[in-house]
PDB file of C-alpha atoms in Angstrom:
ATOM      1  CA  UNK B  23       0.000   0.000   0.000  1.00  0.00           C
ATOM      2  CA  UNK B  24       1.233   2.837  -0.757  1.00  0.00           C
ATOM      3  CA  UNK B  25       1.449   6.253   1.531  1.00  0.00           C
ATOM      4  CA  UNK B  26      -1.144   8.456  -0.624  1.00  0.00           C
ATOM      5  CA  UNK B  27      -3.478   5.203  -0.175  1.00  0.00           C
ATOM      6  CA  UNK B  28      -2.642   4.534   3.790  1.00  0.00           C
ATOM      7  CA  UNK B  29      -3.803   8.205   4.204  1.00  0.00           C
ATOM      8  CA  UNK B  30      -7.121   8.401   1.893  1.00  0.00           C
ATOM      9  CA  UNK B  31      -5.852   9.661  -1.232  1.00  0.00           C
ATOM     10  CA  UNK B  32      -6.466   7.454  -3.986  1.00  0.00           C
ATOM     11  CA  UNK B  33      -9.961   6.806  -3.462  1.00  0.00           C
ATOM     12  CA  UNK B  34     -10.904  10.446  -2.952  1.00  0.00           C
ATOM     13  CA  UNK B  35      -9.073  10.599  -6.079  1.00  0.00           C
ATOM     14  CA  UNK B  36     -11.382   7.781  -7.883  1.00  0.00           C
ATOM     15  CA  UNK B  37     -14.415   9.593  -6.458  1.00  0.00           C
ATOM     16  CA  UNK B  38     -13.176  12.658  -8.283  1.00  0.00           C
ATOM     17  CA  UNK B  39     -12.661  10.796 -11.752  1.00  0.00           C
ATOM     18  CA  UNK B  40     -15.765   9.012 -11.061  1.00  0.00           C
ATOM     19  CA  UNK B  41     -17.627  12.934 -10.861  1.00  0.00           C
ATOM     20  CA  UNK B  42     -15.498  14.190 -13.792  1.00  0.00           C
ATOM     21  CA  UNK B  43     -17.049  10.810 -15.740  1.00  0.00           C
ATOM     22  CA  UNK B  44     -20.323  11.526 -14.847  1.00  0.00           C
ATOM     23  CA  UNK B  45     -20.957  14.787 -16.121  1.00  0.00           C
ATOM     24  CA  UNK B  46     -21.757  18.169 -14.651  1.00  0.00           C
ATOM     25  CA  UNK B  47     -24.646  17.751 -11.932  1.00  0.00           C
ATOM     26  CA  UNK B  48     -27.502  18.861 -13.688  1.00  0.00           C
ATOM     27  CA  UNK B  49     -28.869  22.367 -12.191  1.00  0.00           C
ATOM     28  CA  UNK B  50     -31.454  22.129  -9.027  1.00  0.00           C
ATOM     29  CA  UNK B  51     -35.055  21.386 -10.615  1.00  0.00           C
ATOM     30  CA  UNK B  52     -37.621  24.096  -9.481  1.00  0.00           C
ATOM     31  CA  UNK B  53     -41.418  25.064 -10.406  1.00  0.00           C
ATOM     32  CA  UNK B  54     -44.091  28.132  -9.850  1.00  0.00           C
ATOM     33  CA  UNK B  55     -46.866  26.008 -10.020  1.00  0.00           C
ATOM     34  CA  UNK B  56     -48.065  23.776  -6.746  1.00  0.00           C
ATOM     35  CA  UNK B  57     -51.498  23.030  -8.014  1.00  0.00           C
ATOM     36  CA  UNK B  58     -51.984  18.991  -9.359  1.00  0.00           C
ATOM     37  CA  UNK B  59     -55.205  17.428 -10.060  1.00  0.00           C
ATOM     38  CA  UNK B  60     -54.696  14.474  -8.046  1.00  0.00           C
ATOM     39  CA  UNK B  61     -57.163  12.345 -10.449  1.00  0.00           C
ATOM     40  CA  UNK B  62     -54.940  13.625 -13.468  1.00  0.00           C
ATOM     41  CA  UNK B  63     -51.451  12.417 -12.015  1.00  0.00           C
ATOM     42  CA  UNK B  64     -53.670   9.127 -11.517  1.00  0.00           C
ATOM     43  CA  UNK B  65     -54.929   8.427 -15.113  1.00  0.00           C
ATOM     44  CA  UNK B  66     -51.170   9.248 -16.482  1.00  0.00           C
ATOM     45  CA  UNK B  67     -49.781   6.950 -13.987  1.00  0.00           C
ATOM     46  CA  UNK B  68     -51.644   4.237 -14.998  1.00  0.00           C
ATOM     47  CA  UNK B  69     -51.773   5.060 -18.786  1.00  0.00           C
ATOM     48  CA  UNK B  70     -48.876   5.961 -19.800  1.00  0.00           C
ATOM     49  CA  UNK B  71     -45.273   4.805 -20.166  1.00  0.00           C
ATOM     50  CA  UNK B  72     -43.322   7.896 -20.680  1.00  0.00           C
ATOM     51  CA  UNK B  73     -43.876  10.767 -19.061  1.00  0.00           C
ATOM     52  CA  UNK B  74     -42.792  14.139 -21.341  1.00  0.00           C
ATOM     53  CA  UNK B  75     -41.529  17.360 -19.026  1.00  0.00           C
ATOM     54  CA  UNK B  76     -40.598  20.452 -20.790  1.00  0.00           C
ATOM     55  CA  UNK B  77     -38.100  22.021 -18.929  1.00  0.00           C
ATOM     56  CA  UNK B  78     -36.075  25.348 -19.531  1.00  0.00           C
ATOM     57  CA  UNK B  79     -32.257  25.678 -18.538  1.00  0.00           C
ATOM     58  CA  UNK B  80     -31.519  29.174 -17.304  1.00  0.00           C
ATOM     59  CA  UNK B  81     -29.535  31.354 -15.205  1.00  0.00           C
ATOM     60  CA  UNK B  82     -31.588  33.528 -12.951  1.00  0.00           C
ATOM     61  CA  UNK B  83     -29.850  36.020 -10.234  1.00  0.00           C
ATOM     62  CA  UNK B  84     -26.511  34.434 -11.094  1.00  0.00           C
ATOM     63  CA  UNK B  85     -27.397  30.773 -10.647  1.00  0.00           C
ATOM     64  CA  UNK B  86     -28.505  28.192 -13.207  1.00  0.00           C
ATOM     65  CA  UNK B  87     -31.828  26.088 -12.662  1.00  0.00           C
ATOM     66  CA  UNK B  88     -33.581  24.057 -14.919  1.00  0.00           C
ATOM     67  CA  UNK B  89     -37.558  25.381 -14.515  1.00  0.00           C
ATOM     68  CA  UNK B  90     -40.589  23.032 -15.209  1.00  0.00           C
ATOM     69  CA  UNK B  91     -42.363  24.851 -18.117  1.00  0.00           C
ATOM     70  CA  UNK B  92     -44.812  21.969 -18.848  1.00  0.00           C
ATOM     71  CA  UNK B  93     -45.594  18.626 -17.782  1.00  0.00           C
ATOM     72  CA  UNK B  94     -46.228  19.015 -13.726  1.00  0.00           C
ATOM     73  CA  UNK B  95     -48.696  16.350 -13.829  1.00  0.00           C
ATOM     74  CA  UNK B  96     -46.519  14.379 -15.675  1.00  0.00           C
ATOM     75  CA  UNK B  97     -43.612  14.940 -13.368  1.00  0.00           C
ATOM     76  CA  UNK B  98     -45.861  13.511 -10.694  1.00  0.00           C
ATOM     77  CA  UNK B  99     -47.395  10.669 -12.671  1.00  0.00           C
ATOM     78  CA  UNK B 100     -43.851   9.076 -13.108  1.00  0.00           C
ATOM     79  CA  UNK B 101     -42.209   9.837  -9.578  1.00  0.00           C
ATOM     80  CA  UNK B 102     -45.820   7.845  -8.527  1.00  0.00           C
ATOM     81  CA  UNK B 103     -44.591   5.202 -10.625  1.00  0.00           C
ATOM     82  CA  UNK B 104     -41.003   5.443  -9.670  1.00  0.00           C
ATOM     83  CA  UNK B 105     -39.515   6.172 -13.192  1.00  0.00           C
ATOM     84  CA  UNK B 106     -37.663   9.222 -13.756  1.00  0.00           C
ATOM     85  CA  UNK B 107     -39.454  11.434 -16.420  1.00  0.00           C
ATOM     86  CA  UNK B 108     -38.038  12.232 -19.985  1.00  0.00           C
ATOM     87  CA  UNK B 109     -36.607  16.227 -19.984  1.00  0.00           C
ATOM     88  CA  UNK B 110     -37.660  17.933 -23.210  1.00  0.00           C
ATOM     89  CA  UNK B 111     -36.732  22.041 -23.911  1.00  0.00           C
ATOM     90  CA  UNK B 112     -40.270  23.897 -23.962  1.00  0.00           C
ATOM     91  CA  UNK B 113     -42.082  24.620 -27.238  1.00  0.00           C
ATOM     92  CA  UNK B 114     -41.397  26.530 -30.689  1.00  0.00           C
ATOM     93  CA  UNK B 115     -43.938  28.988 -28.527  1.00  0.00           C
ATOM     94  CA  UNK B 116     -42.414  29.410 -25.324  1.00  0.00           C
ATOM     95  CA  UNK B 117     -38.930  29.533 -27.192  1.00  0.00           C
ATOM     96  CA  UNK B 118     -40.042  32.031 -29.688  1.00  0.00           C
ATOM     97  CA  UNK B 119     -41.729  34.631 -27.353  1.00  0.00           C
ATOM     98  CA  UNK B 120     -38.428  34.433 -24.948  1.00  0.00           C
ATOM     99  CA  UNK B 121     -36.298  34.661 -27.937  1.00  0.00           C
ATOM    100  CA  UNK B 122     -37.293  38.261 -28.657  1.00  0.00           C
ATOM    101  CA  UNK B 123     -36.262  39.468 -25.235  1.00  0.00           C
ATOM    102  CA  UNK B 124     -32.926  40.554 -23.931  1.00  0.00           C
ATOM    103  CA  UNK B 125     -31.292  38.290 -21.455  1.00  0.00           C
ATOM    104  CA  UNK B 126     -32.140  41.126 -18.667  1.00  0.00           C
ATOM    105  CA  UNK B 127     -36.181  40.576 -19.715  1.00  0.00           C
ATOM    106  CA  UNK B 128     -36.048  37.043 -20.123  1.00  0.00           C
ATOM    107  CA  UNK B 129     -34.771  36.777 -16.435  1.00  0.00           C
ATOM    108  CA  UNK B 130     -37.320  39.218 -15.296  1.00  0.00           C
ATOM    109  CA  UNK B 131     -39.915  37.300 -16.949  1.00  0.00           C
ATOM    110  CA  UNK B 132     -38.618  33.967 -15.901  1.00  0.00           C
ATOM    111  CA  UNK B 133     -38.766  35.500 -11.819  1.00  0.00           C
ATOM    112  CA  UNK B 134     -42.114  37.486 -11.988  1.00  0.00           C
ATOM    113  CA  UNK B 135     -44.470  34.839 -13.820  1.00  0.00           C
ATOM    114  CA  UNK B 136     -45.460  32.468 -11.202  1.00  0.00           C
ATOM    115  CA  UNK B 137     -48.256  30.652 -11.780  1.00  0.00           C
ATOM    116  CA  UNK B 138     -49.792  29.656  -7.812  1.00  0.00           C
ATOM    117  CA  UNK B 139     -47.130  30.267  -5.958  1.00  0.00           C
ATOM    118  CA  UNK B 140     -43.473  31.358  -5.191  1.00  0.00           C
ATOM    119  CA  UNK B 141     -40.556  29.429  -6.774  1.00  0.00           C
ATOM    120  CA  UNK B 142     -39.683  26.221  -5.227  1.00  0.00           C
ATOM    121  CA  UNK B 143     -37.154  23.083  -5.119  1.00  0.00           C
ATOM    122  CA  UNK B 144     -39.498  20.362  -6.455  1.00  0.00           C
ATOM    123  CA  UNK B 145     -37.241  17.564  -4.872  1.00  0.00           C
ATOM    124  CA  UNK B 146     -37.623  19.319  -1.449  1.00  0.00           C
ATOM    125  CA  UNK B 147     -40.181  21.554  -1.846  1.00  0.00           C
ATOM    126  CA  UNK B 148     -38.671  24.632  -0.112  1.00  0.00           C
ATOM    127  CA  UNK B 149     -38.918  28.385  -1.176  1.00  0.00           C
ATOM    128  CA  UNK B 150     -36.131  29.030  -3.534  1.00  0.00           C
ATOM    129  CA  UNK B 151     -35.325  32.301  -1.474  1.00  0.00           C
ATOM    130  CA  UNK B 152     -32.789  33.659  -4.040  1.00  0.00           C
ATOM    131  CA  UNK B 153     -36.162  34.220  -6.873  1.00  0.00           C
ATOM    132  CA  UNK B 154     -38.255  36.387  -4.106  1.00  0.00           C
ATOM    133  CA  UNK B 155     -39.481  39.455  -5.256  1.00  0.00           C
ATOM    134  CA  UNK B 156     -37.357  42.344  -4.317  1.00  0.00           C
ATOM    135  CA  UNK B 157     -38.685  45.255  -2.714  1.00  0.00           C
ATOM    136  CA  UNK B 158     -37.925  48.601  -3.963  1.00  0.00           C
ATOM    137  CA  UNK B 159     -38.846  51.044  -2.729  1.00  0.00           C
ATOM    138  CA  UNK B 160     -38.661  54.067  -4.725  1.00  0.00           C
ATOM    139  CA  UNK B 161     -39.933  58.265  -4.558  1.00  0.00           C
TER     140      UNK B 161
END
């Protein structure tokens, strides 16, 4: 055995390549939208196979998160069924519309259009506090 090993080294080294192999970690998964029509995430779980979420990769207030655009109840129809969903970018639409803003407005839209509630973590379900409105307070 050798000294770097005896002290810890070489597997901390492993677990390193083993990260580097892996890819980037993909960007904390949040959501604006609570709401989900418990009969709905029902009828997909038992109907369907794959489960299609449209998600959007962005960086808002100097982070990166990948936002559920689409596809809540299908998010919850395949963690019911314990299969991880299929990640798909959002529509021509959605695309289109965000396309003709500049980065500043596309964040501002991305942070001010909730749909039922404040942005959250959908693994844990906490407040993303970073994406809370600011106050200003102006004359």
């Amino acid at each position: 055995m050798n000294l770097a090993m005896k002290h810890g080294h070489e597997p901390q080294r492993l677990a390193n390549m083993l990260d580097v192999l892996r890819g980037p970690k993909a960007p904390p998964l949040i959501s604006c939208q609570r709401y989900l029509d418990e009969a709905t995430v029902q009828r997909k779980a038992d109907q369907f196979s794959v489960f299609i979420v449209r998600i959007h990769e962005c960086e808002l207030r100097g982070k990166r998160y990948r936002m559920i655009i689409d596809g809540h109840h299908n998010y919850a129809a395949a963690k019911l069924r314990g299969v991880e969903p299929v990640f798909r970018v959002p529509g021509a639409k959605f695309l289109r519309h965000l396309g003709k803003m500049s980065p500043r407005q596309q964040e501002a839209f991305l942070i001010n259009n909730l749909t039922d509630c404040p942005h959250y973590y959908v693994e844990t379900g906490e407040i993303v506090t970073e994406l809370e409105p600011r106050m200003e307070i102006g004359a």
